[in-house]
Coordinates of C-alpha atoms and ligand atoms in Angstrom, one line a residue:
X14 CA 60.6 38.6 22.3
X15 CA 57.9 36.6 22.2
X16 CA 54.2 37.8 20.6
X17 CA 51.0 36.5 21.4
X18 CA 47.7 37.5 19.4
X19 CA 44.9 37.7 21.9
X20 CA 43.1 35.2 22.5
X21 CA 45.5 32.8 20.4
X22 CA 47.3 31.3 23.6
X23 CA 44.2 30.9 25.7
X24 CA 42.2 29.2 23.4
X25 CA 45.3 27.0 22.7
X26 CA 46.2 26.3 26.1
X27 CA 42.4 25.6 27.0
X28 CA 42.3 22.7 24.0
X29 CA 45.6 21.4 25.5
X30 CA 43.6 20.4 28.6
X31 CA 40.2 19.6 27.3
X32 CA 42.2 16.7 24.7
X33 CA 43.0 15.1 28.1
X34 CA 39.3 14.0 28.5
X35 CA 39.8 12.2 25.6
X36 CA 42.1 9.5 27.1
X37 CA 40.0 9.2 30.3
X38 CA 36.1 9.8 28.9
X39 CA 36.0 10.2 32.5
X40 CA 32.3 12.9 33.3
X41 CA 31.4 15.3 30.8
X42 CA 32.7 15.8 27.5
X43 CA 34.6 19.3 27.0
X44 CA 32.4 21.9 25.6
X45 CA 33.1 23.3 21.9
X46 CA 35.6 26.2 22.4
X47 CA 33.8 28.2 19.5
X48 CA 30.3 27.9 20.7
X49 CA 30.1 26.1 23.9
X50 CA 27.9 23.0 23.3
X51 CA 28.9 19.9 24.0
X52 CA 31.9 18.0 22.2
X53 CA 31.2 15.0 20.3
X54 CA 32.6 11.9 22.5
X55 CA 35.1 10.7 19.7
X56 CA 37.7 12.8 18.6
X57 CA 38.2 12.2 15.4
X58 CA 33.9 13.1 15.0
X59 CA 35.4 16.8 15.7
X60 CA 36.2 19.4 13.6
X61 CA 39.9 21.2 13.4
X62 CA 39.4 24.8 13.2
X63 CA 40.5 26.3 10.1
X64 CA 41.7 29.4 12.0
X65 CA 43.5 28.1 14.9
X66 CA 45.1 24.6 16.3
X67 CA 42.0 23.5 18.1
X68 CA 39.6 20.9 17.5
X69 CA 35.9 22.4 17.4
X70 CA 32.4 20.6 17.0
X71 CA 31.2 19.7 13.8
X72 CA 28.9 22.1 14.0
X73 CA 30.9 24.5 14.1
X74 CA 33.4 23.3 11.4
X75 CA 30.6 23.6 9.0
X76 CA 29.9 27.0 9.5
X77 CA 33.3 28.1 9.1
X78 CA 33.8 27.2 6.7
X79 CA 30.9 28.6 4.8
X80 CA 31.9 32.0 6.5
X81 CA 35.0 31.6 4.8
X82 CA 33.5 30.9 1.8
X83 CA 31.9 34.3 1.9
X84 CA 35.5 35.6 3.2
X85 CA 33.8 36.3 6.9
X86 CA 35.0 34.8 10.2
X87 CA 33.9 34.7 13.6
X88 CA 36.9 36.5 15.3
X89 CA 38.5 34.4 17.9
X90 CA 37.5 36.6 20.5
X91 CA 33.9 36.3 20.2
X92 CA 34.5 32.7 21.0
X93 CA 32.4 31.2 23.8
X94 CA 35.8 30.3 25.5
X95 CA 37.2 33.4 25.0
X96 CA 34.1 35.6 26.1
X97 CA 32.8 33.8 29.1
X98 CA 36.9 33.9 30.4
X99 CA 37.0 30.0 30.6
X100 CA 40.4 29.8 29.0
X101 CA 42.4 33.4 30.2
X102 CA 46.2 32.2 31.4
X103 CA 48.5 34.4 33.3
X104 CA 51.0 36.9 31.1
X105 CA 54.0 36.2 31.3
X106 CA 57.3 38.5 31.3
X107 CA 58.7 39.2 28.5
X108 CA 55.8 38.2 26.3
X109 CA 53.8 40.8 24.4
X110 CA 49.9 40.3 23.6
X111 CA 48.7 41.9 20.6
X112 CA 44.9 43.1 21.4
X113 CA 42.4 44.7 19.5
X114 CA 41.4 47.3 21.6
X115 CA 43.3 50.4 22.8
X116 CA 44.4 50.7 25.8
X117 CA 46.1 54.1 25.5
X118 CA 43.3 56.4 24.4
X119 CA 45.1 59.4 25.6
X120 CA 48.2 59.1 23.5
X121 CA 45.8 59.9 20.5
X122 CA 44.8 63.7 22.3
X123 CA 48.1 64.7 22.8
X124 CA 49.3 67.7 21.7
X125 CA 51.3 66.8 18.1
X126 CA 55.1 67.7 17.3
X127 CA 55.7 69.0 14.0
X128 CA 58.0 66.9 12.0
X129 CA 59.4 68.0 8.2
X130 CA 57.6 66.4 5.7
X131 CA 54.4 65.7 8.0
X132 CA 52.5 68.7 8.0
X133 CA 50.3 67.1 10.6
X134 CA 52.7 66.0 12.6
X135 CA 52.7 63.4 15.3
X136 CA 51.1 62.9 19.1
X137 CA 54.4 64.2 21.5
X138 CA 55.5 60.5 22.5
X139 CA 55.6 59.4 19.2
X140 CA 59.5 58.1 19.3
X141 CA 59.0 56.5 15.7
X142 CA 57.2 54.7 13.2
X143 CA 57.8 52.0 11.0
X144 CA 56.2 51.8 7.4
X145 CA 56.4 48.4 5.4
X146 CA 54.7 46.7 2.5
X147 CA 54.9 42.9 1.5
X148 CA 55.6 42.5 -2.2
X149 CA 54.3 38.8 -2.4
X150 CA 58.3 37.8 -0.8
X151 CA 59.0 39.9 1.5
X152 CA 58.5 43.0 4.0
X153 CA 59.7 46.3 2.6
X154 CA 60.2 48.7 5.5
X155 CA 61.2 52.8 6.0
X156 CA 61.3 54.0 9.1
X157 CA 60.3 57.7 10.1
X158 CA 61.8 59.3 13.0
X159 CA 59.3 62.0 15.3
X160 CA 62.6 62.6 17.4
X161 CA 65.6 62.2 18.5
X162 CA 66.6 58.7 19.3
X163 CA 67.2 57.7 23.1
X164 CA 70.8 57.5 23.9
X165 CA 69.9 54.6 25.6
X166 CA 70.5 51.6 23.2
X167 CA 68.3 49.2 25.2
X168 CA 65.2 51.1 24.2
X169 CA 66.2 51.2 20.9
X170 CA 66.4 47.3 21.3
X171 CA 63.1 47.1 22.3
X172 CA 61.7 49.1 19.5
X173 CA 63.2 46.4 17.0
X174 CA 62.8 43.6 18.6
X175 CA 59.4 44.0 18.7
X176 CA 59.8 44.6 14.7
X177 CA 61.6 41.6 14.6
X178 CA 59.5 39.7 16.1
X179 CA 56.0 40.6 14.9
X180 CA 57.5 40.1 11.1
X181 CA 58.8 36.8 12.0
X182 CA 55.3 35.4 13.0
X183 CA 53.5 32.8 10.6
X184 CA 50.7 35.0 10.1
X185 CA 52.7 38.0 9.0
X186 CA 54.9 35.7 5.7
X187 CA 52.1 36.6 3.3
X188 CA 49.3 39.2 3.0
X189 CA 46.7 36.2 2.9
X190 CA 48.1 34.6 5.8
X191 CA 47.6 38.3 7.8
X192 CA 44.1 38.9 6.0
X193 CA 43.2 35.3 7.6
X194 CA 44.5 36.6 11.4
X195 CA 42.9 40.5 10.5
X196 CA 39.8 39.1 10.0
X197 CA 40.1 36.8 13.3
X198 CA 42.2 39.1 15.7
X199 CA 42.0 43.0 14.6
X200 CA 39.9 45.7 15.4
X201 CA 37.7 46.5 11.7
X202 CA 38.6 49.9 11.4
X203 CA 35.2 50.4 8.8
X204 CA 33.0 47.5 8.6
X205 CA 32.5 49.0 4.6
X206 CA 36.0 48.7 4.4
X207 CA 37.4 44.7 4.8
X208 CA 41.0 45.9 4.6
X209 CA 41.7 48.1 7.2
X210 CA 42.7 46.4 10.9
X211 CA 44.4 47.7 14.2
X212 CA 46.3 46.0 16.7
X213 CA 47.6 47.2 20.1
X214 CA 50.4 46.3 22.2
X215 CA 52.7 47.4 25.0
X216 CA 56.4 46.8 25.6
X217 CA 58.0 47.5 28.7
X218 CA 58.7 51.3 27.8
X219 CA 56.2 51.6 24.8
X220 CA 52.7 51.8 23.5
X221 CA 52.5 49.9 20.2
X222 CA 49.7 51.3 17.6
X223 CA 49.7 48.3 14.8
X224 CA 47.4 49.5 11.3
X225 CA 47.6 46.4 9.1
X226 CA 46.2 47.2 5.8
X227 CA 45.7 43.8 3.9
X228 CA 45.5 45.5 0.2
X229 CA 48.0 44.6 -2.1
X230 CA 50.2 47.1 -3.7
X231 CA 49.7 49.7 -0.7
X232 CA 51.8 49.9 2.3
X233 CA 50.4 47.2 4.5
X234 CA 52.1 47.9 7.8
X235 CA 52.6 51.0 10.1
X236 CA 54.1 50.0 13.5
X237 CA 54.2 53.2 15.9
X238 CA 56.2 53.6 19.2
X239 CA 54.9 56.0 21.8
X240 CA 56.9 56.4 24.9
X241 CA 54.9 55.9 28.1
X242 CA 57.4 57.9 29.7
X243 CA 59.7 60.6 28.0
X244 CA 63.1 59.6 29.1
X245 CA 64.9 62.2 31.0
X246 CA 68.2 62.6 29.4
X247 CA 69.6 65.4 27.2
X248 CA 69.7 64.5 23.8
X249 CA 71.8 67.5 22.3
Ligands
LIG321 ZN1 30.8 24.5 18.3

């Protein structure tokens, strides 16, 4: 399975064919991807992003990095290519996007099934959750079942290969390298609190509810699978 952090593969695929004017010079220069003015007509008089593979004006370059000297970035998303839609390519199957909005409010008013242990219990979709913390080496992870698995082992395939996946990406092998894509991808939970993030996704049979808490010594990871459809079959 392959995972995309929004607006990652847009902004990327966007540089991949603005770098073409720079064999030709032929009309206008591309405009900076971060802020929208005007490139500078040499290449190497541009600035590599520090957050992403991209080159951006000098401008620009500057002022992040003293952002990041203050530990601030300006997320990807507030981009100029990413907001005015410039960039924006086509999903494609089999690829999952993590976004920080929601785009499954209502799983959150559902009515809650009590599970042992969880006195609060959990919205009725909930298949399962996932609870991990990175110890400076490696993820540590528990997982919690709401209920019963599906007897269906291909949605159980999709559950972890999502897993897989998302801890297999570069910005998940250390808890600076996910602070780094928090700060440039995630919803802030708390603006007084830096730590906190969400990320949302959807598989083909699930909503995906990603916190990301980028604190050492605490759990840093809670992955939860909601069914968008109950299956059907008995489970006894
Ligand atoms: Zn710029």
């Amino acid at each position: 399975m392959n995972i995309d952090i929004f607006p990652k593969k847009d902004l990327l695929d966007k540089w991949r064919r603005d770098t073409k004017w720079y064999e030709t010079a032929a009309g206008e220069p591309p405009k900076c991807l971060r802020c929208g003015r005007a490139m500078p007509s040499k290449i190497s008089h541009c600035a590599l992003s520090r957050y992403i593979d991209v080159q951006i004006c000098p401008e620009c370059g500057t002022e992040e990095a003293m952002l990041d000297w203050d530990g601030k970035a300006l997320p990807l998303r507030n981009w100029h290519a990413a907001q005015n839609a410039e960039a924006s390519v086509a999903p494609v199957e089999g690829e999952v996007t993590l976004m920080p909005t929601c785009g499954f409010p209502e799983v959150f008013e559902q009515p809650r099934r009590e599970v042992w242990g969880h006195p609060n219990g959990f919205p009725m979709s909930e298949l399962c959750y996932a609870r991990a913390d990175h110890d400076g080496y490696r993820w540590h992870t528990t997982w919690t079942r709401c209920q019963d698995l599906p007897k269906d082992a291909a949605l159980i395939g999709e559950v972890d290969g999502l897993y897989g996946a998302l801890l297999a990406l570069p910005e998940f092998q250390t808890l600076h390298t996910l602070r780094k894509m928090c700060r440039n991808c995630a919803e802030i939970v708390a603006e007084e609190d830096p730590n906190t993030y969400n990320l949302f996704a959807e598989t083909p049979h699930f909503h995906v509810w990603l916190r990301l808490i980028t604190r050492e010594r605490d759990y840093n990871l809670y992955c939860h699978y909601y069914y968008k459809a109950q299956p059907t079959e008995k489970t006894a």
